[in-house]
Amino acid sequence: MTEQVIQDLNVLFEQDISMTKGQRKVLQAAVALFATQGFDGTSTAQIATRSQMSQGTIFKYYPTKKELLRAIIDPAIDHLFPTYGVNFVDHQVPKNVKIEEFVRVVVANRLTFVYTNRHILQILANEFLINDALVAETKQRLGPIIQRLLDQVTLLLVDEQMQPAEFMRLLVGQMMYEFIRMTRLTPAAEYDITATANSITTVMIAAIKRSK
């Protein structure tokens, strides 16, 4: 099944009237190959074959493979992830519920998103490790959305001793561990999203209660 991020990237490429048909074919081929083989594991020859464009044409559009990667990452950071974030906070995060229900829904939702898009997210994660400018840009784009989520958490934790920042660290830490596990440690066919989400929820709720 094609990952949501890849599907949405392809839609963005199709809607960008500044691109030539050849550019779209190159980008669509590159994002598919990067997602399945990794950035380092994909050659421009493979991109040329899949896109049915010559390597010379690819280099005319994107002089280096790194520039080709940025042509994929930039629209994801500028458009897709802010849109995902707003949709999540406004329409998927439960309102007027107890903290236990909030945790259950948020954990299951985000874990499913990460698992479903794990290949393309792995490419982004690798780039974040070496690209400070990309990290800063991502913070700028997603910061206000994260703050809105944090505001909701603050209201839910009003009767608890756990601080909102501590809650977010715990949630993000659990998700980061699971991201590593699903991409590096556990075969995809053996990864149980439901069981894992339930386990994380239990851990987080227990931590909240212990903080009293």
PDB file of N, CA and C in Angstrom, residues 32-132:
ATOM      1  N   ALA A  32       9.439   7.257  -4.817  1.00  0.00           N
ATOM      2  CA  ALA A  32       9.080   5.849  -4.682  1.00  0.00           C
ATOM      3  C   ALA A  32      10.313   5.000  -4.388  1.00  0.00           C
ATOM      4  N   LEU A  33      11.406   5.275  -5.074  1.00  0.00           N
ATOM      5  CA  LEU A  33      12.628   4.499  -4.872  1.00  0.00           C
ATOM      6  C   LEU A  33      13.294   4.818  -3.541  1.00  0.00           C
ATOM      7  N   PHE A  34      13.343   6.097  -3.184  1.00  0.00           N
ATOM      8  CA  PHE A  34      13.925   6.475  -1.899  1.00  0.00           C
ATOM      9  C   PHE A  34      13.174   5.809  -0.752  1.00  0.00           C
ATOM     10  N   ALA A  35      11.851   5.729  -0.884  1.00  0.00           N
ATOM     11  CA  ALA A  35      11.037   5.153   0.184  1.00  0.00           C
ATOM     12  C   ALA A  35      11.271   3.656   0.329  1.00  0.00           C
ATOM     13  N   THR A  36      11.513   2.969  -0.767  1.00  0.00           N
ATOM     14  CA  THR A  36      11.666   1.514  -0.701  1.00  0.00           C
ATOM     15  C   THR A  36      13.122   1.072  -0.540  1.00  0.00           C
ATOM     16  N   GLN A  37      14.051   1.861  -1.076  1.00  0.00           N
ATOM     17  CA  GLN A  37      15.460   1.459  -1.059  1.00  0.00           C
ATOM     18  C   GLN A  37      16.343   2.359  -0.206  1.00  0.00           C
ATOM     19  N   GLY A  38      15.810   3.478   0.218  1.00  0.00           N
ATOM     20  CA  GLY A  38      16.618   4.448   0.940  1.00  0.00           C
ATOM     21  C   GLY A  38      17.319   5.390  -0.021  1.00  0.00           C
ATOM     22  N   PHE A  39      17.723   6.552   0.496  1.00  0.00           N
ATOM     23  CA  PHE A  39      18.407   7.541  -0.338  1.00  0.00           C
ATOM     24  C   PHE A  39      19.742   7.012  -0.840  1.00  0.00           C
ATOM     25  N   ASP A  40      20.562   6.490   0.072  1.00  0.00           N
ATOM     26  CA  ASP A  40      21.885   5.995  -0.320  1.00  0.00           C
ATOM     27  C   ASP A  40      21.803   4.745  -1.201  1.00  0.00           C
ATOM     28  N   GLY A  41      20.719   3.991  -1.043  1.00  0.00           N
ATOM     29  CA  GLY A  41      20.588   2.762  -1.806  1.00  0.00           C
ATOM     30  C   GLY A  41      20.002   2.945  -3.188  1.00  0.00           C
ATOM     31  N   THR A  42      19.692   4.182  -3.552  1.00  0.00           N
ATOM     32  CA  THR A  42      19.091   4.471  -4.853  1.00  0.00           C
ATOM     33  C   THR A  42      20.075   5.231  -5.733  1.00  0.00           C
ATOM     34  N   SER A  43      20.263   4.764  -6.941  1.00  0.00           N
ATOM     35  CA  SER A  43      21.160   5.426  -7.899  1.00  0.00           C
ATOM     36  C   SER A  43      20.348   6.258  -8.879  1.00  0.00           C
ATOM     37  N   THR A  44      21.016   7.238  -9.485  1.00  0.00           N
ATOM     38  CA  THR A  44      20.333   8.037 -10.509  1.00  0.00           C
ATOM     39  C   THR A  44      19.984   7.167 -11.713  1.00  0.00           C
ATOM     40  N   ALA A  45      20.746   6.115 -11.948  1.00  0.00           N
ATOM     41  CA  ALA A  45      20.423   5.202 -13.046  1.00  0.00           C
ATOM     42  C   ALA A  45      19.082   4.525 -12.799  1.00  0.00           C
ATOM     43  N   GLN A  46      18.834   4.140 -11.554  1.00  0.00           N
ATOM     44  CA  GLN A  46      17.555   3.516 -11.224  1.00  0.00           C
ATOM     45  C   GLN A  46      16.407   4.514 -11.364  1.00  0.00           C
ATOM     46  N   ILE A  47      16.649   5.755 -10.955  1.00  0.00           N
ATOM     47  CA  ILE A  47      15.629   6.793 -11.107  1.00  0.00           C
ATOM     48  C   ILE A  47      15.350   7.031 -12.590  1.00  0.00           C
ATOM     49  N   ALA A  48      16.398   7.034 -13.389  1.00  0.00           N
ATOM     50  CA  ALA A  48      16.236   7.229 -14.837  1.00  0.00           C
ATOM     51  C   ALA A  48      15.396   6.106 -15.442  1.00  0.00           C
ATOM     52  N   THR A  49      15.686   4.880 -15.047  1.00  0.00           N
ATOM     53  CA  THR A  49      14.941   3.736 -15.576  1.00  0.00           C
ATOM     54  C   THR A  49      13.470   3.812 -15.199  1.00  0.00           C
ATOM     55  N   ARG A  50      13.206   4.090 -13.927  1.00  0.00           N
ATOM     56  CA  ARG A  50      11.808   4.110 -13.455  1.00  0.00           C
ATOM     57  C   ARG A  50      11.028   5.279 -14.056  1.00  0.00           C
ATOM     58  N   SER A  51      11.689   6.418 -14.199  1.00  0.00           N
ATOM     59  CA  SER A  51      11.001   7.610 -14.710  1.00  0.00           C
ATOM     60  C   SER A  51      10.969   7.655 -16.235  1.00  0.00           C
ATOM     61  N   GLN A  52      11.756   6.793 -16.878  1.00  0.00           N
ATOM     62  CA  GLN A  52      11.890   6.775 -18.334  1.00  0.00           C
ATOM     63  C   GLN A  52      12.464   8.096 -18.847  1.00  0.00           C
ATOM     64  N   MET A  53      13.331   8.668 -18.037  1.00  0.00           N
ATOM     65  CA  MET A  53      14.060   9.878 -18.409  1.00  0.00           C
ATOM     66  C   MET A  53      15.546   9.562 -18.382  1.00  0.00           C
ATOM     67  N   SER A  54      16.336  10.248 -19.189  1.00  0.00           N
ATOM     68  CA  SER A  54      17.778   9.991 -19.210  1.00  0.00           C
ATOM     69  C   SER A  54      18.433  10.588 -17.966  1.00  0.00           C
ATOM     70  N   GLN A  55      19.592  10.030 -17.593  1.00  0.00           N
ATOM     71  CA  GLN A  55      20.323  10.601 -16.466  1.00  0.00           C
ATOM     72  C   GLN A  55      20.727  12.039 -16.758  1.00  0.00           C
ATOM     73  N   GLY A  56      21.024  12.339 -18.027  1.00  0.00           N
ATOM     74  CA  GLY A  56      21.374  13.710 -18.390  1.00  0.00           C
ATOM     75  C   GLY A  56      20.234  14.674 -18.118  1.00  0.00           C
ATOM     76  N   THR A  57      19.025  14.238 -18.406  1.00  0.00           N
ATOM     77  CA  THR A  57      17.853  15.076 -18.148  1.00  0.00           C
ATOM     78  C   THR A  57      17.658  15.270 -16.645  1.00  0.00           C
ATOM     79  N   ILE A  58      17.861  14.209 -15.888  1.00  0.00           N
ATOM     80  CA  ILE A  58      17.736  14.310 -14.430  1.00  0.00           C
ATOM     81  C   ILE A  58      18.720  15.330 -13.884  1.00  0.00           C
ATOM     82  N   PHE A  59      19.974  15.255 -14.336  1.00  0.00           N
ATOM     83  CA  PHE A  59      20.986  16.187 -13.840  1.00  0.00           C
ATOM     84  C   PHE A  59      20.729  17.612 -14.316  1.00  0.00           C
ATOM     85  N   LYS A  60      20.028  17.758 -15.433  1.00  0.00           N
ATOM     86  CA  LYS A  60      19.662  19.103 -15.886  1.00  0.00           C
ATOM     87  C   LYS A  60      18.683  19.734 -14.903  1.00  0.00           C
ATOM     88  N   TYR A  61      17.730  18.928 -14.428  1.00  0.00           N
ATOM     89  CA  TYR A  61      16.766  19.417 -13.446  1.00  0.00           C
ATOM     90  C   TYR A  61      17.394  19.547 -12.064  1.00  0.00           C
ATOM     91  N   TYR A  62      18.157  18.534 -11.680  1.00  0.00           N
ATOM     92  CA  TYR A  62      18.726  18.451 -10.332  1.00  0.00           C
ATOM     93  C   TYR A  62      20.190  18.025 -10.446  1.00  0.00           C
ATOM     94  N   PRO A  63      21.108  18.988 -10.381  1.00  0.00           N
ATOM     95  CA  PRO A  63      22.524  18.696 -10.596  1.00  0.00           C
ATOM     96  C   PRO A  63      23.109  17.639  -9.664  1.00  0.00           C
ATOM     97  N   THR A  64      22.546  17.503  -8.469  1.00  0.00           N
ATOM     98  CA  THR A  64      23.019  16.478  -7.537  1.00  0.00           C
ATOM     99  C   THR A  64      21.819  15.700  -6.988  1.00  0.00           C
ATOM    100  N   LYS A  65      22.096  14.495  -6.517  1.00  0.00           N
ATOM    101  CA  LYS A  65      21.028  13.690  -5.927  1.00  0.00           C
ATOM    102  C   LYS A  65      20.509  14.357  -4.657  1.00  0.00           C
ATOM    103  N   LYS A  66      21.374  15.109  -3.961  1.00  0.00           N
ATOM    104  CA  LYS A  66      20.959  15.813  -2.754  1.00  0.00           C
ATOM    105  C   LYS A  66      19.923  16.889  -3.081  1.00  0.00           C
ATOM    106  N   GLU A  67      20.106  17.575  -4.203  1.00  0.00           N
ATOM    107  CA  GLU A  67      19.133  18.587  -4.608  1.00  0.00           C
ATOM    108  C   GLU A  67      17.810  17.935  -4.985  1.00  0.00           C
ATOM    109  N   LEU A  68      17.875  16.749  -5.548  1.00  0.00           N
ATOM    110  CA  LEU A  68      16.667  15.995  -5.862  1.00  0.00           C
ATOM    111  C   LEU A  68      15.932  15.623  -4.572  1.00  0.00           C
ATOM    112  N   LEU A  69      16.681  15.229  -3.558  1.00  0.00           N
ATOM    113  CA  LEU A  69      16.072  14.901  -2.271  1.00  0.00           C
ATOM    114  C   LEU A  69      15.384  16.119  -1.677  1.00  0.00           C
ATOM    115  N   ARG A  70      16.031  17.275  -1.741  1.00  0.00           N
ATOM    116  CA  ARG A  70      15.437  18.484  -1.181  1.00  0.00           C
ATOM    117  C   ARG A  70      14.174  18.883  -1.938  1.00  0.00           C
ATOM    118  N   ALA A  71      14.109  18.583  -3.227  1.00  0.00           N
ATOM    119  CA  ALA A  71      12.909  18.878  -4.001  1.00  0.00           C
ATOM    120  C   ALA A  71      11.733  18.032  -3.540  1.00  0.00           C
ATOM    121  N   ILE A  72      12.026  16.936  -2.856  1.00  0.00           N
ATOM    122  CA  ILE A  72      10.987  16.084  -2.274  1.00  0.00           C
ATOM    123  C   ILE A  72      10.675  16.506  -0.843  1.00  0.00           C
ATOM    124  N   ILE A  73      11.723  16.771  -0.064  1.00  0.00           N
ATOM    125  CA  ILE A  73      11.544  17.107   1.347  1.00  0.00           C
ATOM    126  C   ILE A  73      10.881  18.466   1.546  1.00  0.00           C
ATOM    127  N   ASP A  74      11.288  19.462   0.763  1.00  0.00           N
ATOM    128  CA  ASP A  74      10.797  20.825   0.974  1.00  0.00           C
ATOM    129  C   ASP A  74       9.274  20.939   0.909  1.00  0.00           C
ATOM    130  N   PRO A  75       8.617  20.391  -0.122  1.00  0.00           N
ATOM    131  CA  PRO A  75       7.145  20.492  -0.118  1.00  0.00           C
ATOM    132  C   PRO A  75       6.493  19.703   1.010  1.00  0.00           C
ATOM    133  N   ALA A  76       7.141  18.637   1.450  1.00  0.00           N
ATOM    134  CA  ALA A  76       6.597  17.878   2.582  1.00  0.00           C
ATOM    135  C   ALA A  76       6.609  18.730   3.844  1.00  0.00           C
ATOM    136  N   ILE A  77       7.726  19.424   4.081  1.00  0.00           N
ATOM    137  CA  ILE A  77       7.859  20.264   5.273  1.00  0.00           C
ATOM    138  C   ILE A  77       7.016  21.525   5.152  1.00  0.00           C
ATOM    139  N   ASP A  78       6.993  22.127   3.964  1.00  0.00           N
ATOM    140  CA  ASP A  78       6.291  23.400   3.772  1.00  0.00           C
ATOM    141  C   ASP A  78       4.777  23.245   3.723  1.00  0.00           C
ATOM    142  N   HIS A  79       4.295  22.133   3.179  1.00  0.00           N
ATOM    143  CA  HIS A  79       2.862  22.006   2.934  1.00  0.00           C
ATOM    144  C   HIS A  79       2.213  20.808   3.632  1.00  0.00           C
ATOM    145  N   LEU A  80       2.786  19.625   3.447  1.00  0.00           N
ATOM    146  CA  LEU A  80       2.099  18.429   3.922  1.00  0.00           C
ATOM    147  C   LEU A  80       2.039  18.335   5.435  1.00  0.00           C
ATOM    148  N   PHE A  81       3.184  18.439   6.105  1.00  0.00           N
ATOM    149  CA  PHE A  81       3.191  18.217   7.547  1.00  0.00           C
ATOM    150  C   PHE A  81       2.441  19.294   8.328  1.00  0.00           C
ATOM    151  N   PRO A  82       2.500  20.564   7.920  1.00  0.00           N
ATOM    152  CA  PRO A  82       1.617  21.531   8.581  1.00  0.00           C
ATOM    153  C   PRO A  82       0.138  21.198   8.391  1.00  0.00           C
ATOM    154  N   THR A  83      -0.234  20.738   7.197  1.00  0.00           N
ATOM    155  CA  THR A  83      -1.624  20.355   6.942  1.00  0.00           C
ATOM    156  C   THR A  83      -2.019  19.152   7.794  1.00  0.00           C
ATOM    157  N   TYR A  84      -1.126  18.152   7.864  1.00  0.00           N
ATOM    158  CA  TYR A  84      -1.395  16.988   8.712  1.00  0.00           C
ATOM    159  C   TYR A  84      -1.564  17.412  10.170  1.00  0.00           C
ATOM    160  N   GLY A  85      -0.686  18.322  10.605  1.00  0.00           N
ATOM    161  CA  GLY A  85      -0.717  18.751  12.002  1.00  0.00           C
ATOM    162  C   GLY A  85      -2.015  19.461  12.356  1.00  0.00           C
ATOM    163  N   VAL A  86      -2.451  20.374  11.497  1.00  0.00           N
ATOM    164  CA  VAL A  86      -3.697  21.099  11.735  1.00  0.00           C
ATOM    165  C   VAL A  86      -4.879  20.131  11.737  1.00  0.00           C
ATOM    166  N   ASN A  87      -4.898  19.208  10.788  1.00  0.00           N
ATOM    167  CA  ASN A  87      -5.991  18.240  10.719  1.00  0.00           C
ATOM    168  C   ASN A  87      -6.031  17.361  11.977  1.00  0.00           C
ATOM    169  N   PHE A  88      -4.844  16.979  12.441  1.00  0.00           N
ATOM    170  CA  PHE A  88      -4.767  16.147  13.641  1.00  0.00           C
ATOM    171  C   PHE A  88      -5.286  16.886  14.867  1.00  0.00           C
ATOM    172  N   VAL A  89      -4.771  18.090  15.093  1.00  0.00           N
ATOM    173  CA  VAL A  89      -5.147  18.851  16.288  1.00  0.00           C
ATOM    174  C   VAL A  89      -6.609  19.279  16.249  1.00  0.00           C
ATOM    175  N   ASP A  90      -7.090  19.690  15.087  1.00  0.00           N
ATOM    176  CA  ASP A  90      -8.445  20.233  14.988  1.00  0.00           C
ATOM    177  C   ASP A  90      -9.528  19.167  14.853  1.00  0.00           C
ATOM    178  N   HIS A  91      -9.201  18.033  14.228  1.00  0.00           N
ATOM    179  CA  HIS A  91     -10.248  17.084  13.878  1.00  0.00           C
ATOM    180  C   HIS A  91     -10.059  15.670  14.430  1.00  0.00           C
ATOM    181  N   GLN A  92      -8.860  15.325  14.880  1.00  0.00           N
ATOM    182  CA  GLN A  92      -8.625  13.964  15.331  1.00  0.00           C
ATOM    183  C   GLN A  92      -8.358  13.858  16.828  1.00  0.00           C
ATOM    184  N   VAL A  93      -7.805  14.909  17.409  1.00  0.00           N
ATOM    185  CA  VAL A  93      -7.580  14.918  18.855  1.00  0.00           C
ATOM    186  C   VAL A  93      -8.934  15.062  19.546  1.00  0.00           C
ATOM    187  N   PRO A  94      -9.272  14.167  20.469  1.00  0.00           N
ATOM    188  CA  PRO A  94     -10.588  14.238  21.119  1.00  0.00           C
ATOM    189  C   PRO A  94     -10.686  15.449  22.045  1.00  0.00           C
ATOM    190  N   LYS A  95     -11.870  16.058  22.049  1.00  0.00           N
ATOM    191  CA  LYS A  95     -12.127  17.223  22.894  1.00  0.00           C
ATOM    192  C   LYS A  95     -13.076  16.828  24.028  1.00  0.00           C
ATOM    193  N   ASN A  96     -12.940  17.517  25.146  1.00  0.00           N
ATOM    194  CA  ASN A  96     -13.853  17.318  26.286  1.00  0.00           C
ATOM    195  C   ASN A  96     -13.906  15.865  26.749  1.00  0.00           C
ATOM    196  N   VAL A  97     -12.735  15.267  26.880  1.00  0.00           N
ATOM    197  CA  VAL A  97     -12.651  13.898  27.389  1.00  0.00           C
ATOM    198  C   VAL A  97     -11.664  13.874  28.549  1.00  0.00           C
ATOM    199  N   LYS A  98     -11.633  12.770  29.267  1.00  0.00           N
ATOM    200  CA  LYS A  98     -10.670  12.613  30.343  1.00  0.00           C
ATOM    201  C   LYS A  98      -9.304  12.293  29.756  1.00  0.00           C
ATOM    202  N   ILE A  99      -8.273  12.486  30.565  1.00  0.00           N
ATOM    203  CA  ILE A  99      -6.903  12.313  30.096  1.00  0.00           C
ATOM    204  C   ILE A  99      -6.658  10.897  29.578  1.00  0.00           C
ATOM    205  N   GLU A 100      -7.286   9.902  30.184  1.00  0.00           N
ATOM    206  CA  GLU A 100      -7.084   8.517  29.743  1.00  0.00           C
ATOM    207  C   GLU A 100      -7.559   8.313  28.301  1.00  0.00           C
ATOM    208  N   GLU A 101      -8.718   8.854  27.980  1.00  0.00           N
ATOM    209  CA  GLU A 101      -9.256   8.726  26.619  1.00  0.00           C
ATOM    210  C   GLU A 101      -8.417   9.524  25.634  1.00  0.00           C
ATOM    211  N   PHE A 102      -7.967  10.692  26.046  1.00  0.00           N
ATOM    212  CA  PHE A 102      -7.103  11.523  25.207  1.00  0.00           C
ATOM    213  C   PHE A 102      -5.832  10.757  24.846  1.00  0.00           C
ATOM    214  N   VAL A 103      -5.206  10.170  25.843  1.00  0.00           N
ATOM    215  CA  VAL A 103      -3.973   9.420  25.613  1.00  0.00           C
ATOM    216  C   VAL A 103      -4.232   8.240  24.675  1.00  0.00           C
ATOM    217  N   ARG A 104      -5.293   7.513  24.927  1.00  0.00           N
ATOM    218  CA  ARG A 104      -5.596   6.330  24.113  1.00  0.00           C
ATOM    219  C   ARG A 104      -5.750   6.687  22.641  1.00  0.00           C
ATOM    220  N   VAL A 105      -6.507   7.731  22.359  1.00  0.00           N
ATOM    221  CA  VAL A 105      -6.770   8.115  20.970  1.00  0.00           C
ATOM    222  C   VAL A 105      -5.517   8.679  20.303  1.00  0.00           C
ATOM    223  N   VAL A 106      -4.824   9.558  21.008  1.00  0.00           N
ATOM    224  CA  VAL A 106      -3.641  10.206  20.429  1.00  0.00           C
ATOM    225  C   VAL A 106      -2.543   9.180  20.146  1.00  0.00           C
ATOM    226  N   VAL A 107      -2.291   8.290  21.075  1.00  0.00           N
ATOM    227  CA  VAL A 107      -1.246   7.280  20.886  1.00  0.00           C
ATOM    228  C   VAL A 107      -1.572   6.392  19.696  1.00  0.00           C
ATOM    229  N   ALA A 108      -2.782   5.877  19.622  1.00  0.00           N
ATOM    230  CA  ALA A 108      -3.170   4.998  18.522  1.00  0.00           C
ATOM    231  C   ALA A 108      -3.096   5.722  17.181  1.00  0.00           C
ATOM    232  N   ASN A 109      -3.536   6.970  17.164  1.00  0.00           N
ATOM    233  CA  ASN A 109      -3.538   7.756  15.936  1.00  0.00           C
ATOM    234  C   ASN A 109      -2.130   8.021  15.427  1.00  0.00           C
ATOM    235  N   ARG A 110      -1.269   8.516  16.307  1.00  0.00           N
ATOM    236  CA  ARG A 110       0.083   8.871  15.874  1.00  0.00           C
ATOM    237  C   ARG A 110       0.923   7.636  15.560  1.00  0.00           C
ATOM    238  N   LEU A 111       0.740   6.567  16.310  1.00  0.00           N
ATOM    239  CA  LEU A 111       1.496   5.347  16.033  1.00  0.00           C
ATOM    240  C   LEU A 111       1.112   4.794  14.663  1.00  0.00           C
ATOM    241  N   THR A 112      -0.169   4.827  14.343  1.00  0.00           N
ATOM    242  CA  THR A 112      -0.621   4.366  13.034  1.00  0.00           C
ATOM    243  C   THR A 112      -0.048   5.224  11.923  1.00  0.00           C
ATOM    244  N   PHE A 113      -0.019   6.540  12.133  1.00  0.00           N
ATOM    245  CA  PHE A 113       0.552   7.441  11.122  1.00  0.00           C
ATOM    246  C   PHE A 113       2.030   7.137  10.897  1.00  0.00           C
ATOM    247  N   VAL A 114       2.769   6.988  11.994  1.00  0.00           N
ATOM    248  CA  VAL A 114       4.207   6.716  11.881  1.00  0.00           C
ATOM    249  C   VAL A 114       4.455   5.385  11.185  1.00  0.00           C
ATOM    250  N   TYR A 115       3.708   4.361  11.573  1.00  0.00           N
ATOM    251  CA  TYR A 115       3.894   3.042  10.962  1.00  0.00           C
ATOM    252  C   TYR A 115       3.543   3.072   9.472  1.00  0.00           C
ATOM    253  N   THR A 116       2.434   3.693   9.140  1.00  0.00           N
ATOM    254  CA  THR A 116       1.979   3.731   7.753  1.00  0.00           C
ATOM    255  C   THR A 116       2.964   4.462   6.851  1.00  0.00           C
ATOM    256  N   ASN A 117       3.633   5.473   7.395  1.00  0.00           N
ATOM    257  CA  ASN A 117       4.543   6.297   6.594  1.00  0.00           C
ATOM    258  C   ASN A 117       6.004   6.113   7.000  1.00  0.00           C
ATOM    259  N   ARG A 118       6.328   4.946   7.563  1.00  0.00           N
ATOM    260  CA  ARG A 118       7.640   4.757   8.174  1.00  0.00           C
ATOM    261  C   ARG A 118       8.799   4.888   7.192  1.00  0.00           C
ATOM    262  N   HIS A 119       8.613   4.499   5.948  1.00  0.00           N
ATOM    263  CA  HIS A 119       9.734   4.532   5.007  1.00  0.00           C
ATOM    264  C   HIS A 119      10.119   5.962   4.629  1.00  0.00           C
ATOM    265  N   ILE A 120       9.137   6.764   4.281  1.00  0.00           N
ATOM    266  CA  ILE A 120       9.444   8.148   3.927  1.00  0.00           C
ATOM    267  C   ILE A 120       9.877   8.938   5.156  1.00  0.00           C
ATOM    268  N   LEU A 121       9.315   8.617   6.326  1.00  0.00           N
ATOM    269  CA  LEU A 121       9.732   9.297   7.555  1.00  0.00           C
ATOM    270  C   LEU A 121      11.171   8.955   7.909  1.00  0.00           C
ATOM    271  N   GLN A 122      11.610   7.757   7.563  1.00  0.00           N
ATOM    272  CA  GLN A 122      12.996   7.376   7.833  1.00  0.00           C
ATOM    273  C   GLN A 122      13.961   8.235   7.015  1.00  0.00           C
ATOM    274  N   ILE A 123      13.585   8.547   5.786  1.00  0.00           N
ATOM    275  CA  ILE A 123      14.414   9.423   4.959  1.00  0.00           C
ATOM    276  C   ILE A 123      14.499  10.807   5.585  1.00  0.00           C
ATOM    277  N   LEU A 124      13.362  11.324   6.044  1.00  0.00           N
ATOM    278  CA  LEU A 124      13.339  12.628   6.697  1.00  0.00           C
ATOM    279  C   LEU A 124      14.164  12.619   7.977  1.00  0.00           C
ATOM    280  N   ALA A 125      14.035  11.555   8.760  1.00  0.00           N
ATOM    281  CA  ALA A 125      14.778  11.461  10.016  1.00  0.00           C
ATOM    282  C   ALA A 125      16.279  11.473   9.765  1.00  0.00           C
ATOM    283  N   ASN A 126      16.719  10.758   8.753  1.00  0.00           N
ATOM    284  CA  ASN A 126      18.151  10.737   8.419  1.00  0.00           C
ATOM    285  C   ASN A 126      18.637  12.124   8.022  1.00  0.00           C
ATOM    286  N   GLU A 127      17.811  12.867   7.316  1.00  0.00           N
ATOM    287  CA  GLU A 127      18.193  14.213   6.896  1.00  0.00           C
ATOM    288  C   GLU A 127      18.227  15.167   8.081  1.00  0.00           C
ATOM    289  N   PHE A 128      17.318  14.990   9.024  1.00  0.00           N
ATOM    290  CA  PHE A 128      17.308  15.840  10.212  1.00  0.00           C
ATOM    291  C   PHE A 128      18.608  15.724  11.007  1.00  0.00           C
ATOM    292  N   LEU A 129      19.214  14.551  10.985  1.00  0.00           N
ATOM    293  CA  LEU A 129      20.435  14.319  11.759  1.00  0.00           C
ATOM    294  C   LEU A 129      21.614  15.147  11.259  1.00  0.00           C
ATOM    295  N   ILE A 130      21.579  15.538   9.998  1.00  0.00           N
ATOM    296  CA  ILE A 130      22.734  16.228   9.412  1.00  0.00           C
ATOM    297  C   ILE A 130      22.406  17.618   8.879  1.00  0.00           C
ATOM    298  N   ASN A 131      21.149  18.024   8.964  1.00  0.00           N
ATOM    299  CA  ASN A 131      20.740  19.284   8.348  1.00  0.00           C
ATOM    300  C   ASN A 131      20.063  20.179   9.386  1.00  0.00           C
ATOM    301  N   ASP A 132      20.853  21.049  10.004  1.00  0.00           N
ATOM    302  CA  ASP A 132      20.318  21.931  11.037  1.00  0.00           C
ATOM    303  C   ASP A 132      19.299  22.917  10.467  1.00  0.00           C
TER     304      ASP A 132
END
